[in-house]
JSON list of C-alpha atoms in Angstrom, two decimals:
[
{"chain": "A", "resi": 1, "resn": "UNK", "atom": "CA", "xyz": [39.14, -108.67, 118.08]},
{"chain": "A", "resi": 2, "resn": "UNK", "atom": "CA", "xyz": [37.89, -111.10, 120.13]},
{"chain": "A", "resi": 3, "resn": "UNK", "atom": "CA", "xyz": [34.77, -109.06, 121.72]},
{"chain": "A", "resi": 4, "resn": "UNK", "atom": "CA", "xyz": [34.26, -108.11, 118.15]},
{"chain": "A", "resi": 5, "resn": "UNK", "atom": "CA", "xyz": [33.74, -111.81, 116.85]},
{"chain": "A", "resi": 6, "resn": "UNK", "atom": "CA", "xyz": [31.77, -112.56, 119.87]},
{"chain": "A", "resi": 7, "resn": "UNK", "atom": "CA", "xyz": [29.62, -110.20, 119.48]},
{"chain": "A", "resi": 8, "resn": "UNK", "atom": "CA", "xyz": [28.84, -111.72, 115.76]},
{"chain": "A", "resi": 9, "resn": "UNK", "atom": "CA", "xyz": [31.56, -109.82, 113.87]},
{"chain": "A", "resi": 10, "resn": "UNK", "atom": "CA", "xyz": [32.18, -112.08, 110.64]},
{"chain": "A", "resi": 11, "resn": "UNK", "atom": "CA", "xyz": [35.25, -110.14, 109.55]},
{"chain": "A", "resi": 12, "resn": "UNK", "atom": "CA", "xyz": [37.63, -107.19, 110.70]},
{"chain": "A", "resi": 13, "resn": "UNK", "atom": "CA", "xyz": [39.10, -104.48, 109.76]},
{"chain": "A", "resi": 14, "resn": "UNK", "atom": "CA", "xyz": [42.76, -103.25, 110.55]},
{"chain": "A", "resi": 15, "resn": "UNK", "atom": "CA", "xyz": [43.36, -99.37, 110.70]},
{"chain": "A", "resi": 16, "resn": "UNK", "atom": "CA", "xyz": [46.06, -98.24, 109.70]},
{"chain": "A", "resi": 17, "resn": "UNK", "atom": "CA", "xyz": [47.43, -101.07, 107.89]},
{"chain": "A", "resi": 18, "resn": "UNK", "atom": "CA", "xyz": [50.77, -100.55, 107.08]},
{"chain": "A", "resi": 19, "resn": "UNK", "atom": "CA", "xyz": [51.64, -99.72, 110.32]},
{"chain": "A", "resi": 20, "resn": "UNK", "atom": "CA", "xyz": [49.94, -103.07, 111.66]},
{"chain": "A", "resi": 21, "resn": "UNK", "atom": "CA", "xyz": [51.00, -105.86, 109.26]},
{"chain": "A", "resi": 22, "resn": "UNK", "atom": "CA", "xyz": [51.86, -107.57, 112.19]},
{"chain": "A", "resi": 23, "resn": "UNK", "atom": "CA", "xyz": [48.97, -107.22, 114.00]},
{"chain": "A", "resi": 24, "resn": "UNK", "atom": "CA", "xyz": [47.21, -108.29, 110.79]},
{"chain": "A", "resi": 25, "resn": "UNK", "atom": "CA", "xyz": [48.75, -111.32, 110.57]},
{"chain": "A", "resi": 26, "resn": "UNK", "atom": "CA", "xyz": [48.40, -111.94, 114.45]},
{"chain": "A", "resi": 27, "resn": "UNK", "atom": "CA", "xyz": [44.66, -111.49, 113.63]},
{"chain": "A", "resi": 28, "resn": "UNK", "atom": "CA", "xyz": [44.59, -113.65, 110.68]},
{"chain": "A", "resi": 29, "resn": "UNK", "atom": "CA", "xyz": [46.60, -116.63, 112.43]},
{"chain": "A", "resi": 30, "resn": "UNK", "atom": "CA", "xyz": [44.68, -116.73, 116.00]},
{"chain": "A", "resi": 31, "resn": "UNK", "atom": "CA", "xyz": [40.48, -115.88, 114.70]},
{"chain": "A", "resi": 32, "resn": "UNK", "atom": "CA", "xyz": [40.50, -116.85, 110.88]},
{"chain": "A", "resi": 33, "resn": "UNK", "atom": "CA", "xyz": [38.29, -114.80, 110.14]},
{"chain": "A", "resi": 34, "resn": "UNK", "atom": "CA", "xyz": [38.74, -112.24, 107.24]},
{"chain": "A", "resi": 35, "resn": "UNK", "atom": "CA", "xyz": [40.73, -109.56, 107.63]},
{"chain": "A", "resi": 36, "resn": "UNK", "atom": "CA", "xyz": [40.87, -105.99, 105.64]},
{"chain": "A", "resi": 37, "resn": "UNK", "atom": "CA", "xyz": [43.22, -103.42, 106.13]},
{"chain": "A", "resi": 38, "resn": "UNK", "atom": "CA", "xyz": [42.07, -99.75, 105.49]},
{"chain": "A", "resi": 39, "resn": "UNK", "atom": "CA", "xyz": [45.00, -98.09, 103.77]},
{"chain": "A", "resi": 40, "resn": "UNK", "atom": "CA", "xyz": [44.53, -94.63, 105.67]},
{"chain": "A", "resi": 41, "resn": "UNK", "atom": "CA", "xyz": [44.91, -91.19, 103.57]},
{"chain": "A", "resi": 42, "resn": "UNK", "atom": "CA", "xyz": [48.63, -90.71, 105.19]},
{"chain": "A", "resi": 43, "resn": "UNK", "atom": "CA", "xyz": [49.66, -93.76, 103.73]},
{"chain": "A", "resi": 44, "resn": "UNK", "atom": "CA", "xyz": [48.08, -92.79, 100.39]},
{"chain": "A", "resi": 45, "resn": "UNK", "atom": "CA", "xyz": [49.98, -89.65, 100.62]},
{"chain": "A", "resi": 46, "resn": "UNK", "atom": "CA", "xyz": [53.05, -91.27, 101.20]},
{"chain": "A", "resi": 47, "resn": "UNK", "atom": "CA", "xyz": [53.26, -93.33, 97.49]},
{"chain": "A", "resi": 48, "resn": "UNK", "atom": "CA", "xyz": [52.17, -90.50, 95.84]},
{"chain": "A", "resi": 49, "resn": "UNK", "atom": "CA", "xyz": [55.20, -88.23, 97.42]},
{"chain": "A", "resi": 50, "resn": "UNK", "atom": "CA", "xyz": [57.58, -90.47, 96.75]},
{"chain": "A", "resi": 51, "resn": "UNK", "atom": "CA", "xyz": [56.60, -91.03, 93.36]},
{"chain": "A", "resi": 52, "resn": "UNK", "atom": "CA", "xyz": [56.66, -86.93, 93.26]},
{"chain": "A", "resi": 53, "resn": "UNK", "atom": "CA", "xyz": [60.10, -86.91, 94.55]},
{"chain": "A", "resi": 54, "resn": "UNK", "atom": "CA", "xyz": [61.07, -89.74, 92.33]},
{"chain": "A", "resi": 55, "resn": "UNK", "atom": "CA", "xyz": [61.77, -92.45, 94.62]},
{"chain": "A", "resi": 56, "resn": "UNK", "atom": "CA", "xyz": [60.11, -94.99, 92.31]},
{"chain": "A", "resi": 57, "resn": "UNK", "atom": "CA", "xyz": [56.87, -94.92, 90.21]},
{"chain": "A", "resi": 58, "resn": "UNK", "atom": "CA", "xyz": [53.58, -94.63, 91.42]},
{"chain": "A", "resi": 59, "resn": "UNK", "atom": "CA", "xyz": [52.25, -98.20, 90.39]},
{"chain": "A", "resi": 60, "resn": "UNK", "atom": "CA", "xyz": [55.48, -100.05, 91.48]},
{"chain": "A", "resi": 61, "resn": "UNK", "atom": "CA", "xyz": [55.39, -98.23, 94.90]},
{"chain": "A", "resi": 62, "resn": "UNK", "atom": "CA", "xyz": [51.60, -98.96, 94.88]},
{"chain": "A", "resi": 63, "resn": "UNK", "atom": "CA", "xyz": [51.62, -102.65, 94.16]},
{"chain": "A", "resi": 64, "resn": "UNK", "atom": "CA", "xyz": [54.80, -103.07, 97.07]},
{"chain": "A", "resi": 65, "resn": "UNK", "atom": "CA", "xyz": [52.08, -101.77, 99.37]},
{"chain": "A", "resi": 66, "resn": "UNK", "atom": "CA", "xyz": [49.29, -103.96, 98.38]},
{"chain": "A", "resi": 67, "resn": "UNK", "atom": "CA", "xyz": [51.70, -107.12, 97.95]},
{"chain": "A", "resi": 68, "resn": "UNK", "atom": "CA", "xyz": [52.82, -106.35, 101.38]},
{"chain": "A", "resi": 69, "resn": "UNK", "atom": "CA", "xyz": [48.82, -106.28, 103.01]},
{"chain": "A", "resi": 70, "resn": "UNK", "atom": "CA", "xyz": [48.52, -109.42, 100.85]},
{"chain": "A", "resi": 71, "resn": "UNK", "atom": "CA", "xyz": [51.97, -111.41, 102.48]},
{"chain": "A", "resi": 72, "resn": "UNK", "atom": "CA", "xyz": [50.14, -110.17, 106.14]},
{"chain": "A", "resi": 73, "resn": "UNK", "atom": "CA", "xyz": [47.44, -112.28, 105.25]},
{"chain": "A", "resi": 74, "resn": "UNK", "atom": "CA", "xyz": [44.30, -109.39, 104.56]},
{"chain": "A", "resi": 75, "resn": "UNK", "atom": "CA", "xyz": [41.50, -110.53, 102.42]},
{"chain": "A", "resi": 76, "resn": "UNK", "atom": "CA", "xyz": [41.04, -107.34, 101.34]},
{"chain": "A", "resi": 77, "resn": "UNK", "atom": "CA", "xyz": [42.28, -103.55, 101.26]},
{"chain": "A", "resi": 78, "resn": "UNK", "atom": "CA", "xyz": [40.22, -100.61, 101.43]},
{"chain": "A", "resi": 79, "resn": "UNK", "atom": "CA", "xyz": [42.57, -97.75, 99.90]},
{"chain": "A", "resi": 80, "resn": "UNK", "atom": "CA", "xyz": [42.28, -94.36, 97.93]},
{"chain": "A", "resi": 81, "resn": "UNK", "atom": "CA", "xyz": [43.90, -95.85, 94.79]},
{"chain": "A", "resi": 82, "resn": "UNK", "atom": "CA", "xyz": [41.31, -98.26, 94.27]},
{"chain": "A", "resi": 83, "resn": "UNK", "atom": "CA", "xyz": [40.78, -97.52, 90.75]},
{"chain": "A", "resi": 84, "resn": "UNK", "atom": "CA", "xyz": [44.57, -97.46, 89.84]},
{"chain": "A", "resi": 85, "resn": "UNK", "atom": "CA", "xyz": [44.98, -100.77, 91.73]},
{"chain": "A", "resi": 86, "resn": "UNK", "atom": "CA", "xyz": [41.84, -102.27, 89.89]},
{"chain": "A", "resi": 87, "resn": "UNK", "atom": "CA", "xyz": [43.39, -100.98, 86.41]},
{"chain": "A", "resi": 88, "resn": "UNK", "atom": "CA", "xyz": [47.24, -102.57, 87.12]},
{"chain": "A", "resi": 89, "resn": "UNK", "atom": "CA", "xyz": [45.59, -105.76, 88.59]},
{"chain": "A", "resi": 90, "resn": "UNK", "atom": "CA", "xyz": [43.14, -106.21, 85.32]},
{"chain": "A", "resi": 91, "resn": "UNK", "atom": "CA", "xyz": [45.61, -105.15, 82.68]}
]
């Protein structure tokens, strides 16, 4: 992360995230600078099994995802339910 700011990075991007919330917050804490998690297709498959198998529903098990990038401290999240995210967080 460090070679990436000096070399004029002005944010960064975390990949996977859920598997790196810590690292995301490490990130966040020592640089400042902005920091976006990409929400990889695995971990898109993931909610969308369990909400198959019934383990919860898709938008609950959705939102516990993004609320958890959120706590790490990302500025943003790059993930495949984009538009389902967009629609629960607009009403």
């Amino acid at each position: 992360v460090a070679l990436d700011i000096a070399e004029g990075a002005d944010s960064v991007m975390v990949k996977p995230g859920l598997a790196y919330l810590d690292v995301i917050c490490r990130v966040k804490q020592q640089f400042g600078v902005p920091v976006f998690a990409y929400q990889v297709s695995g971990e898109y498959a993931l909610i969308e099994a369990g909400a198959a198998a019934g383990i919860g529903g898709r938008d609950a098990l959705l939102m516990e995802k993004l609320v958890a990038f959120k706590r790490a401290g990302c500025t943003g999240v790059l993930t495949y339910h984009a538009p389902i995210a967009a629609k629960l967080l607009n009403g």
